[in-house]
Amino acid sequence: MELSEIWFVLISVLFIGFFFLEGFDFGVGMSTRFLARNQKERTVMVNAIGPFWDANEVWLITGAGAIFAAFPHWYATMFSGYYLLMLAVLLSLIGRGVAFEYRRKVEDARWTNVWDWVIFFGSMLPPFLLGVLFTSMLKGVPIHKDMNMEAGFSDVINIYSIWGGLTITLLCLLHGLTFLSLKTEGEIRHRSAALAKKLVLAVFGSLVVFVGLSWLMTDIFEARPILELIIVVLIVLAVGLSYFFISNKREGMAFTMTGLGIVLTVSSIFVGLFPRVMVSSLNKAFNLTVYNASSGVYSLKIMTIVAVTILPFVLGYTIYSYYVFRKRVSDKEHLTY
């Protein structure tokens, strides 16, 4: 493999890791508005992701930084063409982070309620908008010979991208509910499992429609038909097994299966893209690929050495932090958020 191909794989892993880890954060944030019955329960739910959410967001920042360093043309085209979408994602994440810190600063129900709504929308919009971004990028957007993207509203917002965003959002919500059933006690644990069991059917239906639209509106099943079909079968198995494990109160395995569903779904997008990084709807010759959008060989070599050196420490610290905060959260503990 060339270094540019290796870096495409690394960037794919970073975004897959982001959706897997931040996915349950988003799911918990969304579920706070309709699963919790009072402020105390809502605070318990926020406490469940309190030690993790900010570290999980680093995966997105690292992924964006890796694109900037390894594929500067991809970075320039994507971030300029999707400027408003990226800005909306950034503002949502900022608002969500502020809300986590501010919701308990004033002992006033109205104050807390406002910030709880910010958490809800700040958790719902990023997975939806990022799903819209990646699926529209897979379908194809107007990219010219000079690598400039000039997309209109319908190029980004269309039936395929909207459904892609909805599917990613539902997967995150399901992932968050299985996380709550794993990390909380009492009524929240039971209601999370019950709602997750019902939501599995909606997620399954959404995935079926998404696969059908992908077949009709993209070329991913033409480029790698066997691999994509294998991934689809594995997604179906993961979602089906999540229902089985939820029903049998095996929360750890249910959480693993919903996470695997997210990992496979996002993986199918990157597999469908390769060796392209952005698809031009104007002319295949204008596609951005891992070869024409990458940095020089020397830059990629230095970055590879740095990544191989630092990555084990980052992964080790992440695993350790999850181990330290592995116990369930209840309303008997100090409410920090």
mmCIF file of C-alpha atoms in Angstrom:
data_model
loop_
_atom_site.group_PDB
_atom_site.id
_atom_site.type_symbol
_atom_site.label_atom_id
_atom_site.label_comp_id
_atom_site.label_asym_id
_atom_site.label_seq_id
_atom_site.Cartn_x
_atom_site.Cartn_y
_atom_site.Cartn_z
ATOM 1 C CA MET A 1 0.000 0.000 0.000
ATOM 2 C CA GLU A 2 1.100 3.547 -0.692
ATOM 3 C CA LEU A 3 1.332 5.994 2.210
ATOM 4 C CA SER A 4 -1.639 7.961 0.860
ATOM 5 C CA GLU A 5 -3.748 4.788 0.949
ATOM 6 C CA ILE A 6 -2.604 4.034 4.498
ATOM 7 C CA TRP A 7 -3.586 7.542 5.588
ATOM 8 C CA PHE A 8 -7.019 7.161 4.018
ATOM 9 C CA VAL A 9 -7.467 4.029 6.141
ATOM 10 C CA LEU A 10 -6.256 5.874 9.263
ATOM 11 C CA ILE A 11 -8.644 8.769 8.640
ATOM 12 C CA SER A 12 -11.470 6.293 8.093
ATOM 13 C CA VAL A 13 -10.628 4.652 11.434
ATOM 14 C CA LEU A 14 -10.667 8.052 13.166
ATOM 15 C CA PHE A 15 -14.152 8.892 11.879
ATOM 16 C CA ILE A 16 -15.426 5.380 12.574
ATOM 17 C CA GLY A 17 -14.060 5.686 16.117
ATOM 18 C CA PHE A 18 -15.709 9.083 16.477
ATOM 19 C CA PHE A 19 -19.146 7.782 15.481
ATOM 20 C CA PHE A 20 -18.755 4.714 17.711
ATOM 21 C CA LEU A 21 -17.648 6.651 20.814
ATOM 22 C CA GLU A 22 -19.432 9.966 20.358
ATOM 23 C CA GLY A 23 -22.424 8.076 18.996
ATOM 24 C CA PHE A 24 -23.543 6.916 22.441
ATOM 25 C CA ASP A 25 -22.920 10.445 23.776
ATOM 26 C CA PHE A 26 -25.220 11.822 21.097
ATOM 27 C CA GLY A 27 -27.783 9.115 21.814
ATOM 28 C CA VAL A 28 -27.813 9.872 25.537
ATOM 29 C CA GLY A 29 -28.086 13.612 24.853
ATOM 30 C CA MET A 30 -31.070 13.070 22.564
ATOM 31 C CA SER A 31 -32.818 10.718 24.983
ATOM 32 C CA THR A 32 -32.627 13.151 27.922
ATOM 33 C CA ARG A 33 -35.717 14.997 26.665
ATOM 34 C CA PHE A 34 -38.095 12.042 26.389
ATOM 35 C CA LEU A 35 -36.655 9.265 28.549
ATOM 36 C CA ALA A 36 -36.033 11.161 31.800
ATOM 37 C CA ARG A 37 -39.118 12.020 33.862
ATOM 38 C CA ASN A 38 -37.557 14.740 36.001
ATOM 39 C CA GLN A 39 -34.423 16.851 36.369
ATOM 40 C CA LYS A 40 -32.762 14.365 38.718
ATOM 41 C CA GLU A 41 -33.048 11.546 36.168
ATOM 42 C CA ARG A 42 -31.847 13.871 33.422
ATOM 43 C CA THR A 43 -28.806 14.736 35.509
ATOM 44 C CA VAL A 44 -28.059 11.045 36.111
ATOM 45 C CA MET A 45 -28.134 10.472 32.355
ATOM 46 C CA VAL A 46 -25.767 13.380 31.731
ATOM 47 C CA ASN A 47 -23.486 12.110 34.514
ATOM 48 C CA ALA A 48 -23.278 8.765 32.712
ATOM 49 C CA ILE A 49 -21.423 10.413 29.811
ATOM 50 C CA GLY A 50 -19.744 13.111 31.920
ATOM 51 C CA PRO A 51 -16.261 11.518 31.991
ATOM 52 C CA PHE A 52 -16.277 10.668 28.274
ATOM 53 C CA TRP A 53 -17.996 13.191 25.980
ATOM 54 C CA ASP A 54 -15.186 15.753 25.680
ATOM 55 C CA ALA A 55 -12.515 13.111 25.004
ATOM 56 C CA ASN A 56 -14.750 11.458 22.402
ATOM 57 C CA GLU A 57 -15.023 14.718 20.448
ATOM 58 C CA VAL A 58 -11.237 14.719 20.042
ATOM 59 C CA TRP A 59 -11.622 11.931 17.473
ATOM 60 C CA LEU A 60 -13.470 14.351 15.172
ATOM 61 C CA ILE A 61 -10.853 17.064 15.643
ATOM 62 C CA THR A 62 -8.058 14.576 15.017
ATOM 63 C CA GLY A 63 -9.791 13.283 11.897
ATOM 64 C CA ALA A 64 -10.185 16.792 10.498
ATOM 65 C CA GLY A 65 -6.561 17.582 11.338
ATOM 66 C CA ALA A 66 -5.396 14.380 9.629
ATOM 67 C CA ILE A 67 -7.292 15.339 6.468
ATOM 68 C CA PHE A 68 -5.646 18.769 6.548
ATOM 69 C CA ALA A 69 -2.166 17.276 6.870
ATOM 70 C CA ALA A 70 -2.450 14.187 4.651
ATOM 71 C CA PHE A 71 -4.930 15.381 2.005
ATOM 72 C CA PRO A 72 -4.812 19.205 1.762
ATOM 73 C CA HIS A 73 -6.843 19.282 -1.483
ATOM 74 C CA TRP A 74 -9.569 17.149 0.093
ATOM 75 C CA TYR A 75 -9.580 19.433 3.134
ATOM 76 C CA ALA A 76 -9.788 22.609 1.021
ATOM 77 C CA THR A 77 -12.582 21.310 -1.201
ATOM 78 C CA MET A 78 -14.684 19.742 1.546
ATOM 79 C CA PHE A 79 -14.391 22.449 4.186
ATOM 80 C CA SER A 80 -15.050 25.268 1.721
ATOM 81 C CA GLY A 81 -17.866 23.473 -0.115
ATOM 82 C CA TYR A 82 -19.589 22.370 3.089
ATOM 83 C CA TYR A 83 -18.811 25.561 4.989
ATOM 84 C CA LEU A 84 -22.331 26.209 6.323
ATOM 85 C CA LEU A 85 -22.838 22.558 7.233
ATOM 86 C CA MET A 86 -19.505 22.449 9.063
ATOM 87 C CA LEU A 87 -20.321 25.693 10.866
ATOM 88 C CA ALA A 88 -23.659 24.279 12.043
ATOM 89 C CA VAL A 89 -21.893 21.150 13.367
ATOM 90 C CA LEU A 90 -19.280 23.257 15.152
ATOM 91 C CA LEU A 91 -21.846 25.572 16.779
ATOM 92 C CA SER A 92 -23.926 22.570 17.871
ATOM 93 C CA LEU A 93 -20.928 20.928 19.532
ATOM 94 C CA ILE A 94 -19.888 24.186 21.204
ATOM 95 C CA GLY A 95 -23.409 24.783 22.520
ATOM 96 C CA ARG A 96 -23.614 21.207 23.776
ATOM 97 C CA GLY A 97 -20.304 21.489 25.616
ATOM 98 C CA VAL A 98 -21.314 24.771 27.238
ATOM 99 C CA ALA A 99 -24.671 23.292 28.240
ATOM 100 C CA PHE A 100 -23.022 20.370 30.045
ATOM 101 C CA GLU A 101 -21.037 22.821 32.164
ATOM 102 C CA TYR A 102 -23.729 25.461 32.719
ATOM 103 C CA ARG A 103 -26.954 23.505 33.298
ATOM 104 C CA ARG A 104 -26.311 23.106 37.054
ATOM 105 C CA LYS A 105 -24.682 26.480 37.727
ATOM 106 C CA VAL A 106 -27.949 28.197 38.720
ATOM 107 C CA GLU A 107 -30.622 26.641 40.923
ATOM 108 C CA ASP A 108 -33.485 27.624 38.638
ATOM 109 C CA ALA A 109 -35.717 25.197 36.718
ATOM 110 C CA ARG A 110 -36.036 27.534 33.710
ATOM 111 C CA TRP A 111 -32.266 27.997 33.486
ATOM 112 C CA THR A 112 -31.664 24.221 33.570
ATOM 113 C CA ASN A 113 -34.472 23.564 31.094
ATOM 114 C CA VAL A 114 -32.974 25.933 28.509
ATOM 115 C CA TRP A 115 -29.582 24.233 28.683
ATOM 116 C CA ASP A 116 -31.204 20.804 28.554
ATOM 117 C CA TRP A 117 -32.800 21.764 25.238
ATOM 118 C CA VAL A 118 -29.380 22.906 24.018
ATOM 119 C CA ILE A 119 -28.023 19.462 24.937
ATOM 120 C CA PHE A 120 -30.850 17.833 22.994
ATOM 121 C CA PHE A 121 -30.341 19.809 19.782
ATOM 122 C CA GLY A 122 -26.557 19.793 20.226
ATOM 123 C CA SER A 123 -26.717 15.993 20.337
ATOM 124 C CA MET A 124 -29.194 15.530 17.473
ATOM 125 C CA LEU A 125 -27.811 17.941 14.861
ATOM 126 C CA PRO A 126 -24.147 16.792 14.620
ATOM 127 C CA PRO A 127 -24.834 13.129 13.701
ATOM 128 C CA PHE A 128 -27.604 14.185 11.322
ATOM 129 C CA LEU A 129 -25.548 16.890 9.602
ATOM 130 C CA LEU A 130 -22.403 14.752 9.413
ATOM 131 C CA GLY A 131 -24.518 11.944 7.966
ATOM 132 C CA VAL A 132 -25.851 14.385 5.357
ATOM 133 C CA LEU A 133 -22.291 15.506 4.580
ATOM 134 C CA PHE A 134 -20.757 12.066 4.092
ATOM 135 C CA THR A 135 -23.675 10.584 2.159
ATOM 136 C CA SER A 136 -23.946 13.568 -0.191
ATOM 137 C CA MET A 137 -20.176 13.318 -0.691
ATOM 138 C CA LEU A 138 -20.656 9.650 -1.601
ATOM 139 C CA LYS A 139 -23.518 10.390 -4.006
ATOM 140 C CA GLY A 140 -21.486 13.108 -5.718
ATOM 141 C CA VAL A 141 -21.329 16.897 -5.679
ATOM 142 C CA PRO A 142 -20.322 19.394 -8.400
ATOM 143 C CA ILE A 143 -16.513 19.448 -8.283
ATOM 144 C CA HIS A 144 -14.724 21.125 -11.166
ATOM 145 C CA LYS A 145 -11.393 20.347 -12.774
ATOM 146 C CA ASP A 146 -9.648 22.853 -10.467
ATOM 147 C CA MET A 147 -10.985 20.917 -7.423
ATOM 148 C CA ASN A 148 -13.427 23.690 -6.505
ATOM 149 C CA MET A 149 -16.822 22.564 -5.263
ATOM 150 C CA GLU A 150 -19.819 24.667 -6.284
ATOM 151 C CA ALA A 151 -22.805 22.873 -4.788
ATOM 152 C CA GLY A 152 -26.355 24.123 -4.744
ATOM 153 C CA PHE A 153 -28.928 23.333 -2.069
ATOM 154 C CA SER A 154 -30.237 20.185 -3.801
ATOM 155 C CA ASP A 155 -26.704 18.858 -4.324
ATOM 156 C CA VAL A 156 -26.222 18.607 -0.560
ATOM 157 C CA ILE A 157 -29.793 18.333 0.716
ATOM 158 C CA ASN A 158 -31.619 15.578 -1.154
ATOM 159 C CA ILE A 159 -33.547 12.411 -0.379
ATOM 160 C CA TYR A 160 -30.406 10.283 -0.171
ATOM 161 C CA SER A 161 -28.407 12.594 2.100
ATOM 162 C CA ILE A 162 -31.399 13.319 4.362
ATOM 163 C CA TRP A 163 -32.116 9.625 4.754
ATOM 164 C CA GLY A 164 -28.419 8.977 5.383
ATOM 165 C CA GLY A 165 -28.406 11.614 8.122
ATOM 166 C CA LEU A 166 -31.594 10.161 9.635
ATOM 167 C CA THR A 167 -30.140 6.644 9.626
ATOM 168 C CA ILE A 168 -26.942 7.734 11.376
ATOM 169 C CA THR A 169 -28.985 9.681 13.946
ATOM 170 C CA LEU A 170 -31.230 6.696 14.714
ATOM 171 C CA LEU A 171 -28.194 4.441 15.064
ATOM 172 C CA CYS A 172 -26.666 6.891 17.544
ATOM 173 C CA LEU A 173 -29.909 7.089 19.505
ATOM 174 C CA LEU A 174 -30.103 3.304 19.748
ATOM 175 C CA HIS A 175 -26.423 3.167 20.737
ATOM 176 C CA GLY A 176 -27.056 5.741 23.466
ATOM 177 C CA LEU A 177 -30.017 3.808 24.869
ATOM 178 C CA THR A 178 -28.003 0.593 25.120
ATOM 179 C CA PHE A 179 -25.232 2.583 26.811
ATOM 180 C CA LEU A 180 -27.720 3.912 29.389
ATOM 181 C CA SER A 181 -29.002 0.399 30.056
ATOM 182 C CA LEU A 182 -25.374 -0.593 30.647
ATOM 183 C CA LYS A 183 -24.320 2.393 32.782
ATOM 184 C CA THR A 184 -27.362 3.265 34.922
ATOM 185 C CA GLU A 185 -29.508 1.615 37.573
ATOM 186 C CA GLY A 186 -33.178 1.384 38.440
ATOM 187 C CA GLU A 187 -35.944 2.876 36.309
ATOM 188 C CA ILE A 188 -33.657 4.599 33.802
ATOM 189 C CA ARG A 189 -31.939 1.300 33.065
ATOM 190 C CA HIS A 190 -35.242 -0.514 32.473
ATOM 191 C CA ARG A 191 -36.837 2.270 30.408
ATOM 192 C CA SER A 192 -33.700 2.578 28.268
ATOM 193 C CA ALA A 193 -33.757 -1.132 27.454
ATOM 194 C CA ALA A 194 -37.496 -1.088 26.723
ATOM 195 C CA LEU A 195 -37.205 1.900 24.372
ATOM 196 C CA ALA A 196 -34.105 0.435 22.679
ATOM 197 C CA LYS A 197 -36.036 -2.764 22.001
ATOM 198 C CA LYS A 198 -38.771 -0.779 20.233
ATOM 199 C CA LEU A 199 -36.301 1.425 18.356
ATOM 200 C CA VAL A 200 -34.482 -1.554 16.813
ATOM 201 C CA LEU A 201 -37.333 -2.036 14.333
ATOM 202 C CA ALA A 202 -37.191 1.611 13.223
ATOM 203 C CA VAL A 203 -33.407 1.399 12.826
ATOM 204 C CA PHE A 204 -33.709 -1.796 10.817
ATOM 205 C CA GLY A 205 -36.302 -0.227 8.498
ATOM 206 C CA SER A 206 -34.203 2.891 8.059
ATOM 207 C CA LEU A 207 -31.134 0.805 7.165
ATOM 208 C CA VAL A 208 -33.101 -1.200 4.593
ATOM 209 C CA VAL A 209 -34.253 1.996 2.859
ATOM 210 C CA PHE A 210 -30.735 3.452 3.040
ATOM 211 C CA VAL A 211 -29.238 0.369 1.389
ATOM 212 C CA GLY A 212 -31.888 0.536 -1.327
ATOM 213 C CA LEU A 213 -31.204 4.225 -1.990
ATOM 214 C CA SER A 214 -27.461 3.527 -2.041
ATOM 215 C CA TRP A 215 -28.048 0.852 -4.668
ATOM 216 C CA LEU A 216 -30.086 3.225 -6.838
ATOM 217 C CA MET A 217 -28.300 6.564 -6.327
ATOM 218 C CA THR A 218 -24.608 5.702 -5.845
ATOM 219 C CA ASP A 219 -22.045 3.442 -7.480
ATOM 220 C CA ILE A 220 -20.739 1.758 -4.315
ATOM 221 C CA PHE A 221 -22.281 -1.586 -5.225
ATOM 222 C CA GLU A 222 -20.683 -1.370 -8.652
ATOM 223 C CA ALA A 223 -17.210 -0.558 -7.351
ATOM 224 C CA ARG A 224 -17.048 -3.248 -4.634
ATOM 225 C CA PRO A 225 -20.241 -5.328 -4.832
ATOM 226 C CA ILE A 226 -19.082 -8.365 -2.850
ATOM 227 C CA LEU A 227 -17.477 -6.407 -0.003
ATOM 228 C CA GLU A 228 -20.433 -4.015 0.301
ATOM 229 C CA LEU A 229 -22.917 -6.901 0.336
ATOM 230 C CA ILE A 230 -20.893 -8.625 3.066
ATOM 231 C CA ILE A 231 -20.975 -5.408 5.119
ATOM 232 C CA VAL A 232 -24.759 -5.123 4.612
ATOM 233 C CA VAL A 233 -25.262 -8.705 5.835
ATOM 234 C CA LEU A 234 -23.092 -8.000 8.883
ATOM 235 C CA ILE A 235 -25.077 -4.830 9.662
ATOM 236 C CA VAL A 236 -28.324 -6.828 9.549
ATOM 237 C CA LEU A 237 -26.811 -9.453 11.867
ATOM 238 C CA ALA A 238 -25.528 -6.795 14.293
ATOM 239 C CA VAL A 239 -28.907 -5.057 14.523
ATOM 240 C CA GLY A 240 -30.736 -8.370 14.862
ATOM 241 C CA LEU A 241 -28.393 -9.549 17.600
ATOM 242 C CA SER A 242 -28.787 -6.237 19.442
ATOM 243 C CA TYR A 243 -32.528 -6.982 19.689
ATOM 244 C CA PHE A 244 -31.763 -10.494 20.970
ATOM 245 C CA PHE A 245 -29.327 -9.279 23.615
ATOM 246 C CA ILE A 246 -31.595 -6.417 24.746
ATOM 247 C CA SER A 247 -34.459 -8.886 25.149
ATOM 248 C CA ASN A 248 -32.235 -11.183 27.234
ATOM 249 C CA LYS A 249 -30.919 -8.292 29.400
ATOM 250 C CA ARG A 250 -27.330 -8.696 28.244
ATOM 251 C CA GLU A 251 -26.558 -4.998 28.147
ATOM 252 C CA GLY A 252 -22.853 -5.303 27.396
ATOM 253 C CA MET A 253 -23.399 -7.403 24.287
ATOM 254 C CA ALA A 254 -26.310 -5.206 23.187
ATOM 255 C CA PHE A 255 -24.076 -2.139 23.412
ATOM 256 C CA THR A 256 -21.369 -3.972 21.447
ATOM 257 C CA MET A 257 -23.835 -4.872 18.686
ATOM 258 C CA THR A 258 -25.262 -1.363 18.313
ATOM 259 C CA GLY A 259 -21.717 -0.029 18.211
ATOM 260 C CA LEU A 260 -20.836 -2.610 15.579
ATOM 261 C CA GLY A 261 -23.845 -1.454 13.547
ATOM 262 C CA ILE A 262 -22.487 2.105 13.547
ATOM 263 C CA VAL A 263 -18.954 0.933 12.733
ATOM 264 C CA LEU A 264 -20.127 -1.145 9.767
ATOM 265 C CA THR A 265 -22.451 1.554 8.421
ATOM 266 C CA VAL A 266 -19.760 4.234 8.468
ATOM 267 C CA SER A 267 -17.237 1.730 7.108
ATOM 268 C CA SER A 268 -19.490 1.046 4.118
ATOM 269 C CA ILE A 269 -19.323 4.748 3.208
ATOM 270 C CA PHE A 270 -15.519 4.868 3.251
ATOM 271 C CA VAL A 271 -15.246 1.524 1.450
ATOM 272 C CA GLY A 272 -17.581 2.874 -1.227
ATOM 273 C CA LEU A 273 -15.497 6.024 -1.588
ATOM 274 C CA PHE A 274 -12.035 4.432 -1.934
ATOM 275 C CA PRO A 275 -9.832 5.252 -3.798
ATOM 276 C CA ARG A 276 -11.824 8.463 -4.131
ATOM 277 C CA VAL A 277 -12.168 10.887 -1.266
ATOM 278 C CA MET A 278 -14.844 13.020 -2.958
ATOM 279 C CA VAL A 279 -17.000 12.122 -5.951
ATOM 280 C CA SER A 280 -17.617 14.688 -8.673
ATOM 281 C CA SER A 281 -21.114 14.621 -10.156
ATOM 282 C CA LEU A 282 -19.849 16.551 -13.205
ATOM 283 C CA ASN A 283 -17.171 14.218 -14.504
ATOM 284 C CA LYS A 284 -15.429 11.139 -13.082
ATOM 285 C CA ALA A 285 -12.142 12.637 -14.203
ATOM 286 C CA PHE A 286 -12.667 15.432 -11.643
ATOM 287 C CA ASN A 287 -12.942 13.042 -8.683
ATOM 288 C CA LEU A 288 -10.622 13.733 -5.778
ATOM 289 C CA THR A 289 -8.664 10.594 -4.985
ATOM 290 C CA VAL A 290 -6.119 9.474 -2.428
ATOM 291 C CA TYR A 291 -3.496 10.066 -5.116
ATOM 292 C CA ASN A 292 -4.283 13.519 -6.543
ATOM 293 C CA ALA A 293 -5.424 15.059 -3.227
ATOM 294 C CA SER A 294 -2.596 13.917 -0.956
ATOM 295 C CA SER A 295 0.469 15.631 0.477
ATOM 296 C CA GLY A 296 3.988 14.827 -0.683
ATOM 297 C CA VAL A 297 5.663 11.521 0.146
ATOM 298 C CA TYR A 298 8.082 13.113 2.645
ATOM 299 C CA SER A 299 5.252 14.789 4.595
ATOM 300 C CA LEU A 300 3.285 11.546 4.732
ATOM 301 C CA LYS A 301 6.373 9.663 5.901
ATOM 302 C CA ILE A 302 7.013 12.073 8.791
ATOM 303 C CA MET A 303 3.331 12.016 9.783
ATOM 304 C CA THR A 304 3.340 8.208 9.767
ATOM 305 C CA ILE A 305 6.315 8.062 12.132
ATOM 306 C CA VAL A 306 4.659 10.536 14.523
ATOM 307 C CA ALA A 307 1.313 8.711 14.401
ATOM 308 C CA VAL A 308 2.854 5.293 15.064
ATOM 309 C CA THR A 309 4.776 6.731 18.015
ATOM 310 C CA ILE A 310 1.921 8.618 19.693
ATOM 311 C CA LEU A 311 -1.149 6.514 18.866
ATOM 312 C CA PRO A 312 -0.459 3.665 21.358
ATOM 313 C CA PHE A 313 -0.292 6.161 24.254
ATOM 314 C CA VAL A 314 -3.547 7.837 23.196
ATOM 315 C CA LEU A 315 -5.361 4.518 22.863
ATOM 316 C CA GLY A 316 -3.927 3.317 26.163
ATOM 317 C CA TYR A 317 -5.116 6.407 28.005
ATOM 318 C CA THR A 318 -8.573 6.152 26.422
ATOM 319 C CA ILE A 319 -8.968 2.508 27.434
ATOM 320 C CA TYR A 320 -7.742 3.302 30.954
ATOM 321 C CA SER A 321 -10.248 6.148 31.382
ATOM 322 C CA TYR A 322 -13.134 3.885 30.382
ATOM 323 C CA TYR A 323 -11.872 1.265 32.832
ATOM 324 C CA VAL A 324 -11.715 3.775 35.706
ATOM 325 C CA PHE A 325 -15.304 4.982 35.092
ATOM 326 C CA ARG A 326 -16.739 1.535 34.367
ATOM 327 C CA LYS A 327 -19.247 1.416 37.253
ATOM 328 C CA ARG A 328 -22.939 2.188 36.917
ATOM 329 C CA VAL A 329 -24.273 5.664 37.734
ATOM 330 C CA SER A 330 -27.227 6.274 40.055
ATOM 331 C CA ASP A 331 -29.037 9.206 41.687
ATOM 332 C CA LYS A 332 -27.399 8.307 45.017
ATOM 333 C CA GLU A 333 -24.084 9.727 43.809
ATOM 334 C CA HIS A 334 -23.066 13.382 43.714
ATOM 335 C CA LEU A 335 -24.805 15.098 40.799
ATOM 336 C CA THR A 336 -21.968 16.881 39.025
ATOM 337 C CA TYR A 337 -23.639 17.932 35.765
#
